[in-house]
């Protein structure tokens, strides 16, 4: 490939990494907000969190990207640039899956721990911050790692908006060179390398958190 085509691919990789980071941050925030809300003592809060989770888990991420990018400007006059449209759609979609991870991890904590916090006079917020989350978070890392890899692969969906991510850039190079095998093999390898690095990072974080818990 020429230097210009390599530059196009490198820009695509950088765009994919940016999108992954932004959408992962949003998904993490949404996961904890909705997941904690799923365990709230008020039924109305649990209902709203459950409604969000079911809606976004039950819809296609690709259609959600279309909806955010093409419907929002028409319906509400909010025109988002492709990066933020992709971040919003992916973050909310994968955040719904993450909310179930958070809810499950919180419910797996020994009930005696919660009862101990009540006996010590902790408020619900204090019990969540000081007792439940410190024990639940290490158990979330492994499923969150899988979800992060799924999010990485999901970033390729933004190419439908014409956003210059890795998948879109790879397709442009394929059209320029008329060489599918080589180009798509490169693209697959890049996704694999990013996923491998993320996996190692999350495993290191899991070991660190569990060591601190012990």
mmCIF file of C-alpha atoms in Angstrom:
data_model
loop_
_atom_site.group_PDB
_atom_site.id
_atom_site.type_symbol
_atom_site.label_atom_id
_atom_site.label_comp_id
_atom_site.label_asym_id
_atom_site.label_seq_id
_atom_site.Cartn_x
_atom_site.Cartn_y
_atom_site.Cartn_z
ATOM 1 C CA UNK A 1 0.000 0.000 0.000
ATOM 2 C CA UNK A 2 1.060 3.593 -0.559
ATOM 3 C CA UNK A 3 1.836 5.934 2.315
ATOM 4 C CA UNK A 4 -1.473 7.723 1.734
ATOM 5 C CA UNK A 5 -3.449 4.515 2.123
ATOM 6 C CA UNK A 6 -1.529 3.542 5.241
ATOM 7 C CA UNK A 7 -2.274 6.968 6.683
ATOM 8 C CA UNK A 8 -5.964 6.379 5.973
ATOM 9 C CA UNK A 9 -5.859 3.072 7.830
ATOM 10 C CA UNK A 10 -4.019 4.605 10.795
ATOM 11 C CA UNK A 11 -6.611 7.378 11.012
ATOM 12 C CA UNK A 12 -9.290 4.689 10.988
ATOM 13 C CA UNK A 13 -7.604 2.874 13.873
ATOM 14 C CA UNK A 14 -7.371 6.108 15.868
ATOM 15 C CA UNK A 15 -11.045 6.882 15.214
ATOM 16 C CA UNK A 16 -12.036 3.387 16.359
ATOM 17 C CA UNK A 17 -9.978 3.726 19.550
ATOM 18 C CA UNK A 18 -11.529 7.119 20.298
ATOM 19 C CA UNK A 19 -15.030 5.799 19.737
ATOM 20 C CA UNK A 20 -14.292 2.778 21.911
ATOM 21 C CA UNK A 21 -13.028 4.921 24.788
ATOM 22 C CA UNK A 22 -15.904 7.430 24.664
ATOM 23 C CA UNK A 23 -18.645 4.825 24.321
ATOM 24 C CA UNK A 24 -17.049 2.619 27.008
ATOM 25 C CA UNK A 25 -16.994 5.543 29.442
ATOM 26 C CA UNK A 26 -20.649 6.315 28.735
ATOM 27 C CA UNK A 27 -21.613 2.631 28.943
ATOM 28 C CA UNK A 28 -19.808 2.275 32.279
ATOM 29 C CA UNK A 29 -21.569 5.303 33.780
ATOM 30 C CA UNK A 30 -24.945 4.096 32.508
ATOM 31 C CA UNK A 31 -24.261 0.542 33.687
ATOM 32 C CA UNK A 32 -23.631 1.577 37.263
ATOM 33 C CA UNK A 33 -26.481 4.103 37.345
ATOM 34 C CA UNK A 34 -29.047 1.670 35.947
ATOM 35 C CA UNK A 35 -27.604 -1.380 37.706
ATOM 36 C CA UNK A 36 -27.697 0.262 41.135
ATOM 37 C CA UNK A 37 -31.186 1.590 40.367
ATOM 38 C CA UNK A 38 -32.306 -1.986 39.635
ATOM 39 C CA UNK A 39 -31.611 -2.790 43.302
ATOM 40 C CA UNK A 40 -33.246 0.369 44.699
ATOM 41 C CA UNK A 41 -35.788 0.063 47.494
ATOM 42 C CA UNK A 42 -38.379 2.144 45.575
ATOM 43 C CA UNK A 43 -40.324 0.138 42.995
ATOM 44 C CA UNK A 44 -40.695 3.129 40.668
ATOM 45 C CA UNK A 45 -36.912 3.559 40.403
ATOM 46 C CA UNK A 46 -36.527 -0.171 39.738
ATOM 47 C CA UNK A 47 -39.261 0.019 37.103
ATOM 48 C CA UNK A 48 -37.621 2.898 35.204
ATOM 49 C CA UNK A 49 -34.208 1.217 35.283
ATOM 50 C CA UNK A 50 -35.748 -2.079 34.164
ATOM 51 C CA UNK A 51 -37.631 -0.345 31.359
ATOM 52 C CA UNK A 52 -34.447 1.232 30.036
ATOM 53 C CA UNK A 53 -32.616 -2.084 30.242
ATOM 54 C CA UNK A 54 -35.298 -4.031 28.401
ATOM 55 C CA UNK A 55 -35.741 -1.403 25.673
ATOM 56 C CA UNK A 56 -32.063 -1.073 24.815
ATOM 57 C CA UNK A 57 -31.299 -4.768 25.145
ATOM 58 C CA UNK A 58 -34.230 -5.562 22.892
ATOM 59 C CA UNK A 59 -33.300 -3.230 20.030
ATOM 60 C CA UNK A 60 -30.589 -3.491 17.402
ATOM 61 C CA UNK A 61 -27.453 -1.422 17.944
ATOM 62 C CA UNK A 62 -27.322 -0.768 14.201
ATOM 63 C CA UNK A 63 -30.895 0.531 14.119
ATOM 64 C CA UNK A 64 -30.175 2.628 17.216
ATOM 65 C CA UNK A 65 -27.268 4.266 15.378
ATOM 66 C CA UNK A 66 -29.582 5.003 12.455
ATOM 67 C CA UNK A 67 -32.181 6.418 14.851
ATOM 68 C CA UNK A 68 -29.744 8.699 16.684
ATOM 69 C CA UNK A 69 -28.053 9.934 13.510
ATOM 70 C CA UNK A 70 -31.035 10.271 11.175
ATOM 71 C CA UNK A 71 -34.188 10.519 13.329
ATOM 72 C CA UNK A 72 -33.067 12.857 16.120
ATOM 73 C CA UNK A 73 -32.353 15.769 13.718
ATOM 74 C CA UNK A 74 -35.809 15.411 12.149
ATOM 75 C CA UNK A 75 -37.760 14.808 15.355
ATOM 76 C CA UNK A 76 -35.967 17.137 17.774
ATOM 77 C CA UNK A 77 -33.573 19.231 15.704
ATOM 78 C CA UNK A 78 -30.500 17.747 17.409
ATOM 79 C CA UNK A 79 -27.860 17.061 14.780
ATOM 80 C CA UNK A 80 -24.967 15.114 16.263
ATOM 81 C CA UNK A 81 -21.649 14.633 14.517
ATOM 82 C CA UNK A 82 -20.969 10.947 13.698
ATOM 83 C CA UNK A 83 -18.537 10.493 16.604
ATOM 84 C CA UNK A 84 -21.058 11.620 19.221
ATOM 85 C CA UNK A 85 -23.971 9.891 17.533
ATOM 86 C CA UNK A 86 -22.026 6.628 17.593
ATOM 87 C CA UNK A 87 -20.924 7.203 21.181
ATOM 88 C CA UNK A 88 -24.490 7.843 22.335
ATOM 89 C CA UNK A 89 -26.008 4.884 20.494
ATOM 90 C CA UNK A 90 -23.319 2.382 21.484
ATOM 91 C CA UNK A 91 -22.944 3.676 25.037
ATOM 92 C CA UNK A 92 -26.662 3.413 25.783
ATOM 93 C CA UNK A 93 -27.020 0.044 24.058
ATOM 94 C CA UNK A 94 -24.094 -1.677 25.740
ATOM 95 C CA UNK A 95 -24.800 0.138 28.994
ATOM 96 C CA UNK A 96 -28.058 -1.800 29.188
ATOM 97 C CA UNK A 97 -26.121 -5.077 29.133
ATOM 98 C CA UNK A 98 -23.677 -3.688 31.678
ATOM 99 C CA UNK A 99 -26.551 -2.741 33.987
ATOM 100 C CA UNK A 100 -27.458 -6.402 34.310
ATOM 101 C CA UNK A 101 -23.845 -7.228 35.160
ATOM 102 C CA UNK A 102 -23.880 -4.627 37.938
ATOM 103 C CA UNK A 103 -27.262 -5.767 39.255
ATOM 104 C CA UNK A 104 -26.197 -9.403 39.319
ATOM 105 C CA UNK A 105 -22.917 -8.636 41.076
ATOM 106 C CA UNK A 106 -24.647 -6.541 43.742
ATOM 107 C CA UNK A 107 -27.220 -9.244 44.373
ATOM 108 C CA UNK A 108 -24.457 -11.837 44.722
ATOM 109 C CA UNK A 109 -22.969 -10.110 47.778
ATOM 110 C CA UNK A 110 -23.716 -12.029 50.970
ATOM 111 C CA UNK A 111 -26.915 -10.568 52.524
ATOM 112 C CA UNK A 112 -25.174 -10.693 55.903
ATOM 113 C CA UNK A 113 -22.872 -7.915 54.683
ATOM 114 C CA UNK A 114 -25.850 -5.648 54.048
ATOM 115 C CA UNK A 115 -27.377 -6.572 57.389
ATOM 116 C CA UNK A 116 -24.103 -5.730 59.069
ATOM 117 C CA UNK A 117 -24.182 -2.273 57.509
ATOM 118 C CA UNK A 118 -27.713 -1.752 58.773
ATOM 119 C CA UNK A 119 -26.636 -2.816 62.253
ATOM 120 C CA UNK A 120 -23.813 -0.252 62.115
ATOM 121 C CA UNK A 121 -26.301 2.472 61.257
ATOM 122 C CA UNK A 122 -25.080 3.080 57.684
ATOM 123 C CA UNK A 123 -27.421 4.858 55.308
ATOM 124 C CA UNK A 124 -28.350 3.057 52.041
ATOM 125 C CA UNK A 125 -25.813 5.194 50.195
ATOM 126 C CA UNK A 126 -23.078 4.402 52.689
ATOM 127 C CA UNK A 127 -23.855 0.680 52.516
ATOM 128 C CA UNK A 128 -23.595 0.823 48.741
ATOM 129 C CA UNK A 129 -20.286 2.741 48.714
ATOM 130 C CA UNK A 130 -18.526 1.085 51.629
ATOM 131 C CA UNK A 131 -19.826 -2.479 51.647
ATOM 132 C CA UNK A 132 -21.610 -3.621 48.495
ATOM 133 C CA UNK A 133 -19.659 -1.992 45.647
ATOM 134 C CA UNK A 134 -16.157 -2.825 46.987
ATOM 135 C CA UNK A 135 -17.142 -6.510 47.071
ATOM 136 C CA UNK A 136 -19.195 -6.522 43.867
ATOM 137 C CA UNK A 137 -16.866 -4.609 41.529
ATOM 138 C CA UNK A 138 -14.145 -7.316 41.344
ATOM 139 C CA UNK A 139 -16.816 -9.807 40.282
ATOM 140 C CA UNK A 140 -17.909 -7.463 37.483
ATOM 141 C CA UNK A 141 -14.528 -7.239 35.773
ATOM 142 C CA UNK A 142 -14.620 -10.537 33.857
ATOM 143 C CA UNK A 143 -18.094 -10.000 32.337
ATOM 144 C CA UNK A 144 -17.267 -6.336 31.711
ATOM 145 C CA UNK A 145 -14.163 -7.490 29.839
ATOM 146 C CA UNK A 146 -16.336 -9.591 27.534
ATOM 147 C CA UNK A 147 -18.727 -6.673 27.090
ATOM 148 C CA UNK A 148 -15.829 -4.355 26.234
ATOM 149 C CA UNK A 149 -14.691 -6.732 23.484
ATOM 150 C CA UNK A 150 -18.245 -6.844 22.131
ATOM 151 C CA UNK A 151 -18.290 -3.040 22.188
ATOM 152 C CA UNK A 152 -15.028 -2.948 20.236
ATOM 153 C CA UNK A 153 -16.553 -5.124 17.540
ATOM 154 C CA UNK A 154 -19.717 -3.035 17.660
ATOM 155 C CA UNK A 155 -17.785 0.113 16.755
ATOM 156 C CA UNK A 156 -17.619 -1.188 13.176
ATOM 157 C CA UNK A 157 -21.346 -0.450 12.897
ATOM 158 C CA UNK A 158 -20.680 3.295 12.734
ATOM 159 C CA UNK A 159 -19.287 2.832 9.226
ATOM 160 C CA UNK A 160 -22.915 2.986 8.018
ATOM 161 C CA UNK A 161 -22.836 6.723 8.833
ATOM 162 C CA UNK A 162 -19.771 7.196 6.658
ATOM 163 C CA UNK A 163 -17.628 7.644 9.745
ATOM 164 C CA UNK A 164 -13.961 6.969 9.011
ATOM 165 C CA UNK A 165 -13.386 4.178 11.521
ATOM 166 C CA UNK A 166 -11.212 1.132 10.903
ATOM 167 C CA UNK A 167 -13.915 -0.814 9.058
ATOM 168 C CA UNK A 168 -14.814 2.141 6.821
ATOM 169 C CA UNK A 169 -11.170 2.978 6.093
ATOM 170 C CA UNK A 170 -10.397 -0.648 5.317
ATOM 171 C CA UNK A 171 -13.239 -0.758 2.820
ATOM 172 C CA UNK A 172 -11.977 2.396 1.096
ATOM 173 C CA UNK A 173 -8.517 0.866 0.773
ATOM 174 C CA UNK A 174 -10.058 -2.331 -0.592
ATOM 175 C CA UNK A 175 -11.897 -0.344 -3.253
ATOM 176 C CA UNK A 176 -8.703 1.513 -4.158
ATOM 177 C CA UNK A 177 -6.546 -1.598 -4.454
ATOM 178 C CA UNK A 178 -9.205 -4.124 -5.483
ATOM 179 C CA UNK A 179 -7.662 -6.542 -2.994
ATOM 180 C CA UNK A 180 -10.119 -7.988 -0.480
ATOM 181 C CA UNK A 181 -8.125 -10.823 1.088
ATOM 182 C CA UNK A 182 -5.104 -8.796 2.137
ATOM 183 C CA UNK A 183 -6.990 -5.731 3.355
ATOM 184 C CA UNK A 184 -9.641 -7.528 5.383
ATOM 185 C CA UNK A 185 -6.994 -9.778 6.894
ATOM 186 C CA UNK A 186 -5.151 -6.674 8.088
ATOM 187 C CA UNK A 187 -8.391 -5.278 9.520
ATOM 188 C CA UNK A 188 -9.140 -8.527 11.357
ATOM 189 C CA UNK A 189 -5.633 -8.584 12.823
ATOM 190 C CA UNK A 190 -5.920 -5.010 14.062
ATOM 191 C CA UNK A 191 -9.220 -5.765 15.814
ATOM 192 C CA UNK A 192 -7.646 -8.879 17.343
ATOM 193 C CA UNK A 193 -4.613 -6.969 18.635
ATOM 194 C CA UNK A 194 -6.793 -4.288 20.235
ATOM 195 C CA UNK A 195 -9.052 -6.940 21.787
ATOM 196 C CA UNK A 196 -6.052 -8.876 23.100
ATOM 197 C CA UNK A 197 -4.576 -5.772 24.742
ATOM 198 C CA UNK A 198 -7.931 -4.923 26.316
ATOM 199 C CA UNK A 199 -8.264 -8.452 27.666
ATOM 200 C CA UNK A 200 -4.826 -8.365 29.269
ATOM 201 C CA UNK A 201 -5.564 -4.938 30.760
ATOM 202 C CA UNK A 202 -8.860 -6.089 32.270
ATOM 203 C CA UNK A 203 -7.270 -9.247 33.692
ATOM 204 C CA UNK A 204 -4.601 -7.153 35.369
ATOM 205 C CA UNK A 205 -7.277 -4.871 36.809
ATOM 206 C CA UNK A 206 -9.229 -7.880 38.077
ATOM 207 C CA UNK A 207 -6.173 -9.303 39.855
ATOM 208 C CA UNK A 208 -5.405 -5.922 41.392
ATOM 209 C CA UNK A 209 -8.944 -5.425 42.719
ATOM 210 C CA UNK A 210 -9.221 -8.937 44.116
ATOM 211 C CA UNK A 211 -5.823 -8.618 45.792
ATOM 212 C CA UNK A 212 -6.954 -5.363 47.393
ATOM 213 C CA UNK A 213 -10.178 -6.986 48.542
ATOM 214 C CA UNK A 214 -8.307 -9.799 50.253
#
